[in-house]
PDB file of C-alpha atoms in Angstrom:
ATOM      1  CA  UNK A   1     -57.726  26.690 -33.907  1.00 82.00           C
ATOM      2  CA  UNK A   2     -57.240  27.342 -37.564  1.00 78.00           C
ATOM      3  CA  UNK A   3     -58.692  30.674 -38.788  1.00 77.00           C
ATOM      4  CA  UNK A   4     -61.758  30.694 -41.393  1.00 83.00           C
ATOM      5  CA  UNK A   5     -63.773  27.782 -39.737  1.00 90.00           C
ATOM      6  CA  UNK A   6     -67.245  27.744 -40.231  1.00 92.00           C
ATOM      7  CA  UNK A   7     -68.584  29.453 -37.539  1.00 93.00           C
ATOM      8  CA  UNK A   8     -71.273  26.028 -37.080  1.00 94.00           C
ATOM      9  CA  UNK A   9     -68.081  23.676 -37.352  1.00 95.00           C
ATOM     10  CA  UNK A  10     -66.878  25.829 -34.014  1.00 96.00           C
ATOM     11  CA  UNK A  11     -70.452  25.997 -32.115  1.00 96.00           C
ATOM     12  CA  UNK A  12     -70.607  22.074 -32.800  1.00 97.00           C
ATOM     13  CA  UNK A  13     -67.262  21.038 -31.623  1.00 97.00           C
ATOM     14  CA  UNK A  14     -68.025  23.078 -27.892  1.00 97.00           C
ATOM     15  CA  UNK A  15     -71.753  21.464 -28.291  1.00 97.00           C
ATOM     16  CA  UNK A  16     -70.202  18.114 -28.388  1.00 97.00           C
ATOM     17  CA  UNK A  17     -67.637  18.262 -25.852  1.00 97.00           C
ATOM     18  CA  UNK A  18     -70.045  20.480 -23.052  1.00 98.00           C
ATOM     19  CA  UNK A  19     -72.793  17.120 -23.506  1.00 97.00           C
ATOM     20  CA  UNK A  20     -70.095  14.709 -22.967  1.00 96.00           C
ATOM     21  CA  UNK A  21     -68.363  16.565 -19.676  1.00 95.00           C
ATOM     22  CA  UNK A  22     -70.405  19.457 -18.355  1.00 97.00           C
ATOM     23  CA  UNK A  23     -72.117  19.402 -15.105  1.00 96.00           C
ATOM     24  CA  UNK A  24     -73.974  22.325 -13.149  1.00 96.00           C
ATOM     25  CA  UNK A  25     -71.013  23.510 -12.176  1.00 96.00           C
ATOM     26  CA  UNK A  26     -69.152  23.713 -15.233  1.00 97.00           C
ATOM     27  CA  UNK A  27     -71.616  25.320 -17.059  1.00 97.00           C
ATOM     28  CA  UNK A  28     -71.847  27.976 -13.924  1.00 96.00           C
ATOM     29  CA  UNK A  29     -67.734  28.508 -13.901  1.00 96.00           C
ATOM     30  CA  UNK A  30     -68.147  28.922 -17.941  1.00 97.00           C
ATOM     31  CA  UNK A  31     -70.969  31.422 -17.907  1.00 96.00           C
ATOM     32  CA  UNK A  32     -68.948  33.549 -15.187  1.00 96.00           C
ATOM     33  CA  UNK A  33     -65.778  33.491 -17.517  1.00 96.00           C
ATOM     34  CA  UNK A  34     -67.201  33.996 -20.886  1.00 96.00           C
ATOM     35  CA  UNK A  35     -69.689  37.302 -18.621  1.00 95.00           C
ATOM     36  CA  UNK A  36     -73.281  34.869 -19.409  1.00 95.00           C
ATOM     37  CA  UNK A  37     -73.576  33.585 -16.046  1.00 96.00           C
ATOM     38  CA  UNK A  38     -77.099  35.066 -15.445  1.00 96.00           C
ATOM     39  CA  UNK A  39     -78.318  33.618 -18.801  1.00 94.00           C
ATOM     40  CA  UNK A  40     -77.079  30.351 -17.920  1.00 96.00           C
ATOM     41  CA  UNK A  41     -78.319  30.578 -14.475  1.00 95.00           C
ATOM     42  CA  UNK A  42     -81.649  31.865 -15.390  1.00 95.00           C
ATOM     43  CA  UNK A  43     -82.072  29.514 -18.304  1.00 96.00           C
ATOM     44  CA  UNK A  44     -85.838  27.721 -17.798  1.00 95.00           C
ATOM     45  CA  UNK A  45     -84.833  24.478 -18.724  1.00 96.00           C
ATOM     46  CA  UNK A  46     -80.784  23.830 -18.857  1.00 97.00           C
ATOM     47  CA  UNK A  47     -79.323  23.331 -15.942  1.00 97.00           C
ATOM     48  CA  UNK A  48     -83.344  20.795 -14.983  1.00 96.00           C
ATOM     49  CA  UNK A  49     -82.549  19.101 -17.901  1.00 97.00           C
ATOM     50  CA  UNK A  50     -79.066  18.039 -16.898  1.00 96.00           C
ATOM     51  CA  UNK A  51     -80.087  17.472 -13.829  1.00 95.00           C
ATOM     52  CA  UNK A  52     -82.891  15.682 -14.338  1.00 95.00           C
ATOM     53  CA  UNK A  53     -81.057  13.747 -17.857  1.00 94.00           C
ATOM     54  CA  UNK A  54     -84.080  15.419 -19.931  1.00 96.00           C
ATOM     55  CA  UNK A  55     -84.338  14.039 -23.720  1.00 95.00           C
ATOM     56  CA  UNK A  56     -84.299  17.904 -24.712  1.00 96.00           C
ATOM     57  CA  UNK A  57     -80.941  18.541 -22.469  1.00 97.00           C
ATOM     58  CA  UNK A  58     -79.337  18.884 -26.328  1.00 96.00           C
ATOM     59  CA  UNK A  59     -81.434  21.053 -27.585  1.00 96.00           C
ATOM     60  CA  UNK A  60     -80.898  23.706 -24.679  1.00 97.00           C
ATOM     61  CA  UNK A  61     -77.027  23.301 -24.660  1.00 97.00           C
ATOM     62  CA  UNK A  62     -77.199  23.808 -28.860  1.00 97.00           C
ATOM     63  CA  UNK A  63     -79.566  27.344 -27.880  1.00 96.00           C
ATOM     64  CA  UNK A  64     -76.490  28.470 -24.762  1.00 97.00           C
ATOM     65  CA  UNK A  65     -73.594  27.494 -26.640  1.00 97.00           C
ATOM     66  CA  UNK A  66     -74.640  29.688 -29.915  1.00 95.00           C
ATOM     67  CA  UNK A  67     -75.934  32.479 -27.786  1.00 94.00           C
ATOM     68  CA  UNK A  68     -72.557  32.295 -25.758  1.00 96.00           C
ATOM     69  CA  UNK A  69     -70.132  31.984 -29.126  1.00 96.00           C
ATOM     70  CA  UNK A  70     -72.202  33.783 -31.325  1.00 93.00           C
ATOM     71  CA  UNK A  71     -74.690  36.778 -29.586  1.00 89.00           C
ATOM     72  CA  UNK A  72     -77.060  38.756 -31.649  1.00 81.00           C
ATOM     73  CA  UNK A  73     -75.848  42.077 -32.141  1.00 73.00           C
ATOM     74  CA  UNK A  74     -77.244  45.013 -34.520  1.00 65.00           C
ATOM     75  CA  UNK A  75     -75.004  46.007 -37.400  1.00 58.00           C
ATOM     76  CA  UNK A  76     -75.555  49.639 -38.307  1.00 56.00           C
ATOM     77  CA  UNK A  77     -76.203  49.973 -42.136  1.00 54.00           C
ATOM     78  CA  UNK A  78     -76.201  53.666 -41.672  1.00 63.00           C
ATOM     79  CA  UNK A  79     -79.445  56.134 -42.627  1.00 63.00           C
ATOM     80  CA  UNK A  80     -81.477  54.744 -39.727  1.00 62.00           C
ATOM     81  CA  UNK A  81     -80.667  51.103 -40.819  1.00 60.00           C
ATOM     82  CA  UNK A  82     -79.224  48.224 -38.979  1.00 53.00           C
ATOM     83  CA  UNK A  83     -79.570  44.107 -39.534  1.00 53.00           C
ATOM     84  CA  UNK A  84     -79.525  41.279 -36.958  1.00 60.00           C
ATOM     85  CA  UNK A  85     -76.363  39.493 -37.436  1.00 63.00           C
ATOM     86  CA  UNK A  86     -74.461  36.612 -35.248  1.00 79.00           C
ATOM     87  CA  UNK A  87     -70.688  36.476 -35.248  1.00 87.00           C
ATOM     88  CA  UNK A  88     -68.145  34.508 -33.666  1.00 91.00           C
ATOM     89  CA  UNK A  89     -67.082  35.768 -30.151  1.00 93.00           C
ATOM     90  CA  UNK A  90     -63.038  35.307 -30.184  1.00 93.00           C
ATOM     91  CA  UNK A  91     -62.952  35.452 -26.431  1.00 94.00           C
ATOM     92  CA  UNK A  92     -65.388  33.093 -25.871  1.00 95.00           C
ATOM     93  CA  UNK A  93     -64.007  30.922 -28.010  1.00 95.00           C
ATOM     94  CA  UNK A  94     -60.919  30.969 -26.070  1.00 94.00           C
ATOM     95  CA  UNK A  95     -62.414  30.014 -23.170  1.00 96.00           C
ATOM     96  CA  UNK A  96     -64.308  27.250 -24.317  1.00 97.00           C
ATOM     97  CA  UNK A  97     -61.211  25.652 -25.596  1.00 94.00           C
ATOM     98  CA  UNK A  98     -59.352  26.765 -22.641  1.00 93.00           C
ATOM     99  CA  UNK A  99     -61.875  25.232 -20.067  1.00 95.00           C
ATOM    100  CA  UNK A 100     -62.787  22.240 -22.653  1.00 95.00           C
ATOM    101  CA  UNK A 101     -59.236  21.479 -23.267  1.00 90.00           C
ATOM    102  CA  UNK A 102     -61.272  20.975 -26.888  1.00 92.00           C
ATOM    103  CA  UNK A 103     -58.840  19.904 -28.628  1.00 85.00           C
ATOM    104  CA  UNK A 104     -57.486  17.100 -26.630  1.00 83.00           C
ATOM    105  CA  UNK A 105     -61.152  16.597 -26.773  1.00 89.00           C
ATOM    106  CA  UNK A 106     -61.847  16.270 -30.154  1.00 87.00           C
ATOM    107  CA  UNK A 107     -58.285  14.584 -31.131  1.00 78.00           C
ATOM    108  CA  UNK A 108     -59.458  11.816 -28.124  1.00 80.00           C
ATOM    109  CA  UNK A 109     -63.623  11.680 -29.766  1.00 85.00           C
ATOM    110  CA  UNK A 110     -64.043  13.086 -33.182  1.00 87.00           C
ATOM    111  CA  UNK A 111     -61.048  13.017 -35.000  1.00 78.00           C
ATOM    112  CA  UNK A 112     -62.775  14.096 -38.236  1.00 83.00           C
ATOM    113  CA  UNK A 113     -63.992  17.187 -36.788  1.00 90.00           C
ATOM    114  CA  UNK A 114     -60.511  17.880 -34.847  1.00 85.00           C
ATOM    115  CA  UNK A 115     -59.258  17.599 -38.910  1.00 79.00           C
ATOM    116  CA  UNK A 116     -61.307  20.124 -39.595  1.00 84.00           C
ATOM    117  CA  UNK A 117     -60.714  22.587 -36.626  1.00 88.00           C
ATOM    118  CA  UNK A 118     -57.174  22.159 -35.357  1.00 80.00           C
ATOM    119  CA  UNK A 119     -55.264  19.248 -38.157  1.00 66.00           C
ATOM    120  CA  UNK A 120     -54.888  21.043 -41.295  1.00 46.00           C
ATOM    121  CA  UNK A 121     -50.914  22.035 -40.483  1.00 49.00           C
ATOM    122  CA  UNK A 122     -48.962  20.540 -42.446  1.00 43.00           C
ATOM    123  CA  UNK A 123     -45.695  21.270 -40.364  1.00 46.00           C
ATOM    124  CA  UNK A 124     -48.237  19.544 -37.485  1.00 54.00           C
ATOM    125  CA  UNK A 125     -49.176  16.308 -39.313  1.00 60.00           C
ATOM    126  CA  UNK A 126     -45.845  14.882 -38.211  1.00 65.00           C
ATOM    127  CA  UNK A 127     -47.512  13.669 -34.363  1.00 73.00           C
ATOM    128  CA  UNK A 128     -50.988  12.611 -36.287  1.00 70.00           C
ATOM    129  CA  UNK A 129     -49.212   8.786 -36.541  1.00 71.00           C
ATOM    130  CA  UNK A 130     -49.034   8.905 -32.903  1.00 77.00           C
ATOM    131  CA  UNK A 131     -52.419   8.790 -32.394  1.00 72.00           C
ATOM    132  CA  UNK A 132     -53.475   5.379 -33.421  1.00 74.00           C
ATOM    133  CA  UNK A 133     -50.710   3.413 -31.437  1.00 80.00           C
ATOM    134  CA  UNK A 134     -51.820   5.571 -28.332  1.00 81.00           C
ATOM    135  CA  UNK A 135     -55.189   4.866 -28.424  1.00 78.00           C
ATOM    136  CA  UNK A 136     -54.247   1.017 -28.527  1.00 76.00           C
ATOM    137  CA  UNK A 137     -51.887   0.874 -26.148  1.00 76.00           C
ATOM    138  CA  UNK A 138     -54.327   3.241 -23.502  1.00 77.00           C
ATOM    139  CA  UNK A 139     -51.538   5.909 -23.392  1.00 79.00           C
ATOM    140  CA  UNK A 140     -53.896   8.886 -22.823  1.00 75.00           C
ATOM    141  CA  UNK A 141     -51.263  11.642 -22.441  1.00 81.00           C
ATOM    142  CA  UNK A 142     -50.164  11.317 -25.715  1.00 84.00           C
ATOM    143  CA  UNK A 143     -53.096  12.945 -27.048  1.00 82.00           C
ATOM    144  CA  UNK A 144     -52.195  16.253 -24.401  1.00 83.00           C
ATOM    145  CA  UNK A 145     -48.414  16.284 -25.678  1.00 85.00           C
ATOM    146  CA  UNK A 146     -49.326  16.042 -29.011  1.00 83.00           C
ATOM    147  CA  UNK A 147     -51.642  19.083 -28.470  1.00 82.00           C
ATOM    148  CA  UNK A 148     -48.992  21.012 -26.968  1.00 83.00           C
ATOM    149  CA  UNK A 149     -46.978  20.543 -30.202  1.00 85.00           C
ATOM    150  CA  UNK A 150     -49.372  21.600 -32.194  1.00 80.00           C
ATOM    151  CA  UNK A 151     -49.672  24.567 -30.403  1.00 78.00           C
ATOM    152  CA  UNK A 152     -46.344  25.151 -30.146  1.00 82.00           C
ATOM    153  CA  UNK A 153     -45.233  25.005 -33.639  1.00 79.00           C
ATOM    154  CA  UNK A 154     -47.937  27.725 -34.364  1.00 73.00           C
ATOM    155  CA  UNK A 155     -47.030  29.799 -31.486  1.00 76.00           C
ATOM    156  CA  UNK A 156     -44.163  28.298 -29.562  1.00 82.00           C
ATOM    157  CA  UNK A 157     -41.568  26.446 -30.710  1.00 85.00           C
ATOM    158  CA  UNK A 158     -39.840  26.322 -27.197  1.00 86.00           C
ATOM    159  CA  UNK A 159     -43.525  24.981 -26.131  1.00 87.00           C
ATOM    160  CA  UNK A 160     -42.740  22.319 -29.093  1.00 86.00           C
ATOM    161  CA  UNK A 161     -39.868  21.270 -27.543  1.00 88.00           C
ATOM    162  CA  UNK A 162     -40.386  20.530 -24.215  1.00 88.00           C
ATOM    163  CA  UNK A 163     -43.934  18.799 -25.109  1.00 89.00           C
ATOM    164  CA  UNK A 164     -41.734  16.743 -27.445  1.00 90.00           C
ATOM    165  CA  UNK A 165     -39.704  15.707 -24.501  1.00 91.00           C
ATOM    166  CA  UNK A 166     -42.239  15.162 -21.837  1.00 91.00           C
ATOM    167  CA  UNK A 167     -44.205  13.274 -25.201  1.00 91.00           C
ATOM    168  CA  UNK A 168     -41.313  10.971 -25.209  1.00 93.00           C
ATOM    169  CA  UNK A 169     -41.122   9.944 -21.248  1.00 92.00           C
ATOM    170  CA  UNK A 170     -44.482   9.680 -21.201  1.00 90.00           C
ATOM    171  CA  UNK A 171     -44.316   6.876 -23.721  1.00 92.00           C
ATOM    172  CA  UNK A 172     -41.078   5.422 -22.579  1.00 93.00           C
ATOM    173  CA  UNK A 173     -42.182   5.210 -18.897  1.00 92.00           C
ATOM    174  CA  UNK A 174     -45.920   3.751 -20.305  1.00 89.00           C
ATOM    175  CA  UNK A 175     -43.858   0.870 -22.329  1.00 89.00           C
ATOM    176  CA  UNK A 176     -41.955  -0.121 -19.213  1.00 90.00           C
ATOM    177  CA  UNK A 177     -45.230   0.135 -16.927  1.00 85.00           C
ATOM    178  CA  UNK A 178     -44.255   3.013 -14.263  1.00 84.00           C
ATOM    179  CA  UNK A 179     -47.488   4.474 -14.027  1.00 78.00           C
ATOM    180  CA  UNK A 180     -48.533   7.706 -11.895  1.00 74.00           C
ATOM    181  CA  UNK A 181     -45.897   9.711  -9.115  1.00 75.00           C
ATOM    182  CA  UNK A 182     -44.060   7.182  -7.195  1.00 73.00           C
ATOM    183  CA  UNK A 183     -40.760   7.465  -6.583  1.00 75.00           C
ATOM    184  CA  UNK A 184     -40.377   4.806  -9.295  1.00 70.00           C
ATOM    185  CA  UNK A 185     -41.284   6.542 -11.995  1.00 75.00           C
ATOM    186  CA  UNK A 186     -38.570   9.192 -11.250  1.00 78.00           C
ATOM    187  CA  UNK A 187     -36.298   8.584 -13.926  1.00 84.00           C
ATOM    188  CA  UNK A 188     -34.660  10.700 -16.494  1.00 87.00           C
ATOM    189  CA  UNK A 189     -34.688  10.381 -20.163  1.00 89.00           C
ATOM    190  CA  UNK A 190     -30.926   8.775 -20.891  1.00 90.00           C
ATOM    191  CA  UNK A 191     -32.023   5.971 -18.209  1.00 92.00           C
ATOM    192  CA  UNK A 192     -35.644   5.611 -19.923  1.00 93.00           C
ATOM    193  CA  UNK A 193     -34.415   4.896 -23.107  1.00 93.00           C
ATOM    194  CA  UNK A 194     -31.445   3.052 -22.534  1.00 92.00           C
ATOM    195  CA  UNK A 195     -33.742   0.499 -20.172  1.00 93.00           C
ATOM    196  CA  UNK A 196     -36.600   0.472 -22.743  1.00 92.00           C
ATOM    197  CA  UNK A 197     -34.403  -0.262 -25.326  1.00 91.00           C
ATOM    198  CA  UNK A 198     -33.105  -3.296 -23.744  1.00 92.00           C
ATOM    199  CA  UNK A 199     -36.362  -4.349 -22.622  1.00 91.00           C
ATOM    200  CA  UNK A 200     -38.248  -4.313 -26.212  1.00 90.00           C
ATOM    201  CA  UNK A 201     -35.084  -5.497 -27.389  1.00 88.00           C
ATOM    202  CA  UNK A 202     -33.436  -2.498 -29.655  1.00 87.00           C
ATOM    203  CA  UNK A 203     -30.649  -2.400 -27.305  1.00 87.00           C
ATOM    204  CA  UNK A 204     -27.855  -2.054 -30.352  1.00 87.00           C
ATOM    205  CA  UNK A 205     -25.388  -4.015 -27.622  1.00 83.00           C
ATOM    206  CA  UNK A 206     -27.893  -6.991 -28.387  1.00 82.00           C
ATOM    207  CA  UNK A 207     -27.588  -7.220 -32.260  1.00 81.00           C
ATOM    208  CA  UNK A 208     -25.647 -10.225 -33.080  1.00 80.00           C
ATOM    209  CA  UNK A 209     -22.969  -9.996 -35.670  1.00 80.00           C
ATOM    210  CA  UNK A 210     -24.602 -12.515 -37.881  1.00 81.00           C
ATOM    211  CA  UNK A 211     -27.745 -10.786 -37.997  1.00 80.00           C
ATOM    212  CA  UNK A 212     -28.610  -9.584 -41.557  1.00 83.00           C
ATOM    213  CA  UNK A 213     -27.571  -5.876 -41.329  1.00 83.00           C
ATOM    214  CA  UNK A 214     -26.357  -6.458 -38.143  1.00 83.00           C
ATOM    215  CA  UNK A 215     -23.362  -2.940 -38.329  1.00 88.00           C
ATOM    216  CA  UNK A 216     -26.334  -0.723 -40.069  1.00 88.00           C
ATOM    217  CA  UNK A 217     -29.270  -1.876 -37.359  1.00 86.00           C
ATOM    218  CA  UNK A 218     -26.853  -1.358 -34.599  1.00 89.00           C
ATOM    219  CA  UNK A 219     -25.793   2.571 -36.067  1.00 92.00           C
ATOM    220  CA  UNK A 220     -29.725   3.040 -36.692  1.00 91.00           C
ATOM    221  CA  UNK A 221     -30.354   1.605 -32.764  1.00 90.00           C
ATOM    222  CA  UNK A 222     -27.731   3.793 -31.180  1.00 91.00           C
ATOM    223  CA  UNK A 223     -28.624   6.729 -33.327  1.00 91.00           C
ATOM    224  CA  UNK A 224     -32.171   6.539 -32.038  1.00 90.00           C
ATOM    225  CA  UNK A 225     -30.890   6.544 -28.498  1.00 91.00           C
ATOM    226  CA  UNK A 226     -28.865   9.521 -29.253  1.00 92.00           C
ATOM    227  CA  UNK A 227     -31.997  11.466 -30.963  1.00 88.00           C
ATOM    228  CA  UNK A 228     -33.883  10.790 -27.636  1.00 90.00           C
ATOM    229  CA  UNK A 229     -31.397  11.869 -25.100  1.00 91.00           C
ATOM    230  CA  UNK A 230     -30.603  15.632 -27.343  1.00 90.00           C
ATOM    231  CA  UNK A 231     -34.313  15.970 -27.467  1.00 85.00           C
ATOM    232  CA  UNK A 232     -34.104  16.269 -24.079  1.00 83.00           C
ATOM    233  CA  UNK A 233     -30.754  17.932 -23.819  1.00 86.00           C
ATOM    234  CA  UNK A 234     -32.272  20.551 -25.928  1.00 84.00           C
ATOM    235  CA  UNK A 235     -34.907  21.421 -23.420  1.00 75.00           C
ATOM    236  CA  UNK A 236     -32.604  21.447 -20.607  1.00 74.00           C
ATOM    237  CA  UNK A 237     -30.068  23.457 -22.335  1.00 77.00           C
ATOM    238  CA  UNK A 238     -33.496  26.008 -22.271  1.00 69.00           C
ATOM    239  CA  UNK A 239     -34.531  25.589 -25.640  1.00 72.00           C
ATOM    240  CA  UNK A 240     -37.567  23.996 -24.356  1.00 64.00           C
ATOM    241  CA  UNK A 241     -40.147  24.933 -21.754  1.00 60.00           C
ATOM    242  CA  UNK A 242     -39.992  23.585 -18.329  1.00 57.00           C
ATOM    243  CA  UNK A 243     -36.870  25.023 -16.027  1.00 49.00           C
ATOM    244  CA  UNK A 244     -38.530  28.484 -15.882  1.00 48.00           C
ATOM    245  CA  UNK A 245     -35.195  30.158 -17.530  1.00 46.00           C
ATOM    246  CA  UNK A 246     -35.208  34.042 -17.484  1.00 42.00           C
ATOM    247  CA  UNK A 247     -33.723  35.232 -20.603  1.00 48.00           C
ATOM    248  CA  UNK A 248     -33.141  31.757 -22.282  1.00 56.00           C
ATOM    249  CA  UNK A 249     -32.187  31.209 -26.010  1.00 61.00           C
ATOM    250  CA  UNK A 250     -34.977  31.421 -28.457  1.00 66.00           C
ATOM    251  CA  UNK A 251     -35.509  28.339 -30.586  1.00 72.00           C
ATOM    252  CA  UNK A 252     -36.197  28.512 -33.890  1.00 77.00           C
ATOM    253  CA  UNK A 253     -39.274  27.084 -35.645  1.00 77.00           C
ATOM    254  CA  UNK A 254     -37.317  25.001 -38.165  1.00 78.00           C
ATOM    255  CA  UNK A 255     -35.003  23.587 -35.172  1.00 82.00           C
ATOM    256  CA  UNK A 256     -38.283  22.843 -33.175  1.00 84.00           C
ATOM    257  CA  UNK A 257     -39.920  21.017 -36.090  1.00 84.00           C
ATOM    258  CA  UNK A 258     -36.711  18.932 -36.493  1.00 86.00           C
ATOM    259  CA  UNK A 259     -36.939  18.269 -32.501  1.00 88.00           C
ATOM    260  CA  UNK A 260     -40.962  17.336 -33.224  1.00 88.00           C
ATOM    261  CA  UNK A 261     -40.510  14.808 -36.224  1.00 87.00           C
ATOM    262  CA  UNK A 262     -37.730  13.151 -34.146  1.00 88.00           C
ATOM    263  CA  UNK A 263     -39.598  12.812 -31.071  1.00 90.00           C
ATOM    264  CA  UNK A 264     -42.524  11.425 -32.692  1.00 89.00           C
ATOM    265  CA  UNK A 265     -40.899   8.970 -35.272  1.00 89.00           C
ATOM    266  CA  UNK A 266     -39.107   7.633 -31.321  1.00 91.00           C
ATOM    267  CA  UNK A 267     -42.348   7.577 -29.512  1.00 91.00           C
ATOM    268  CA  UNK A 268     -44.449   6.074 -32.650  1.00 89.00           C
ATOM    269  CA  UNK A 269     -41.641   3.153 -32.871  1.00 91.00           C
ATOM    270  CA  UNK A 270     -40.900   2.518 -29.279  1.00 92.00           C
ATOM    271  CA  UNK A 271     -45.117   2.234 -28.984  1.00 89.00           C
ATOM    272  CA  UNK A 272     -45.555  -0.177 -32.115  1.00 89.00           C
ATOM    273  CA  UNK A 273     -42.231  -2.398 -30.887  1.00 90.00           C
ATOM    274  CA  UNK A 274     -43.970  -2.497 -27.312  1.00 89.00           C
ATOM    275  CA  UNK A 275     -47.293  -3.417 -29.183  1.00 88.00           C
ATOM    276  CA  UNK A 276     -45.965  -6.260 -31.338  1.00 89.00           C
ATOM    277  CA  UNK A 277     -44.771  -7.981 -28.305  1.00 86.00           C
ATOM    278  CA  UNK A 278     -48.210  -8.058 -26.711  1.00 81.00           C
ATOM    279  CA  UNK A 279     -50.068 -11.563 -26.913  1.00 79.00           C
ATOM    280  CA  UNK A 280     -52.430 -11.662 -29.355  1.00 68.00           C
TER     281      UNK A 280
END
């Protein structure tokens, strides 16, 4: 989350999410992690007024989630004086986006207030174009990948990397329909892309000599293929989370970003050339 929010903009975004997912056991699990599990357990009316799907249910999870984020504590002034004020708890916050997986959340339900809390990156605006083909297409994992690059290119670029590459068969295997585990869907990347390709028909074998372009389109075709397989070869060289190296080579942010912007430019085209096939 981007520092200087409004501390409102934060309590709102966890108020929004909590009424969408919560049940009594969340809210039980989140009071024990963020140390408010007696206040949430002894609350009069919130956990009845889930359970019970009370009109006022908002109202009480408005009154926990400030208390939670943003307790009353004295300030001392000094000569015997002190003021009420209510700051942002950091560590609560944490959890809350930790247990919320809030900005998936927000990126997935309120897109103008994920802007606000989590999309004013710049060097993160390159996977923001692969939200709208996602959502159309029903991809869902998109939106977690493209959370993990965000993160990643603030914190982690070898977190950037590997999201960039699991971004990438996610959207490969969702174009050529192998959904969930099976033993199906165990393919790697070089076979995903060189079968997608041909499928959606960017295969650069397929471009016909008199085809306007025709040498250009096929370089362009077989360069994207090439992108897609060294994002991957990146990650398993350990430049990229996921093999659980011990002393692996340390990306660097600029070489993760480059990495990103491919990935996503692949993804977003290989999702709009599946889309234009669909029957209208």
């Amino acid at each position: 989350m981007r520092s200087g929010i409004q501390p409102e903009k934060i309590v709102l975004a966890v108020v929004k999410a909590i009424e969408a997912s919560f049940n009594c056991g969340d809210w039980l699990k989140f009071g024990y992690e963020t140390g408010h599990a007696d206040r949430v357990r002894d609350h009069p009316r919130l956990l009845r007024s889930l359970d019970f799907h009370d009109s006022d249910y908002s109202e009480h999870v408005l009154e926990m989630v400030e208390s939670i984020l943003r307790p009353r504590r004295d300030r001392d002034l000094g000569r015997g004086y002190a003021v009420e004020v209510r700051e942002i708890d950091p560590k609560a916050v944490a959890v809350a986006e930790r247990v919320l997986d809030l900005e998936t959340w927000l990126a997935m339900n309120d897109p103008a207030l994920h802007q606000e809390l989590y999309g004013a990156y710049h060097s993160e605006a390159i996977v923001d174009d692969l939200q709208g083909p996602a959502e159309t297409l029903g991809i869902q994992d998109v939106h977690r990948h493209a959370t993990r690059i965000r993160q990643g290119l603030r914190d982690d670029p070898a977190l950037a990397i590997g999201a960039a590459k699991e971004l990438l068969e996610s959207v490969l295997k969702a174009v050529l329909g192998l959904h969930g585990n099976g033993k199906e869907t165990k393919e790697d990347l070089p076979k995903l892309v060189k079968t997608a390709a041909v499928s959606l028909g960017l295969d650069a074998g397929g471009v016909r000599r008199d085809e306007p372009g025709a040498e250009y389109r096929r370089k362009i075709l077989q360069s994207l293929t090439t992108m897609v397989i060294g994002a991957g070869e990146l990650r398993n060289e350990g430049l990229g989370t996921g093999h659980g190296l011990s002393q692996g080579p340390a990306p660097d942010v600029a070489t993760a970003r480059l990495v990103v912007s491919a990935a996503a430019a692949a993804a977003t085209f290989y999702m709009e050339a599946y889309e234009a096939q669909q029957p209208s």
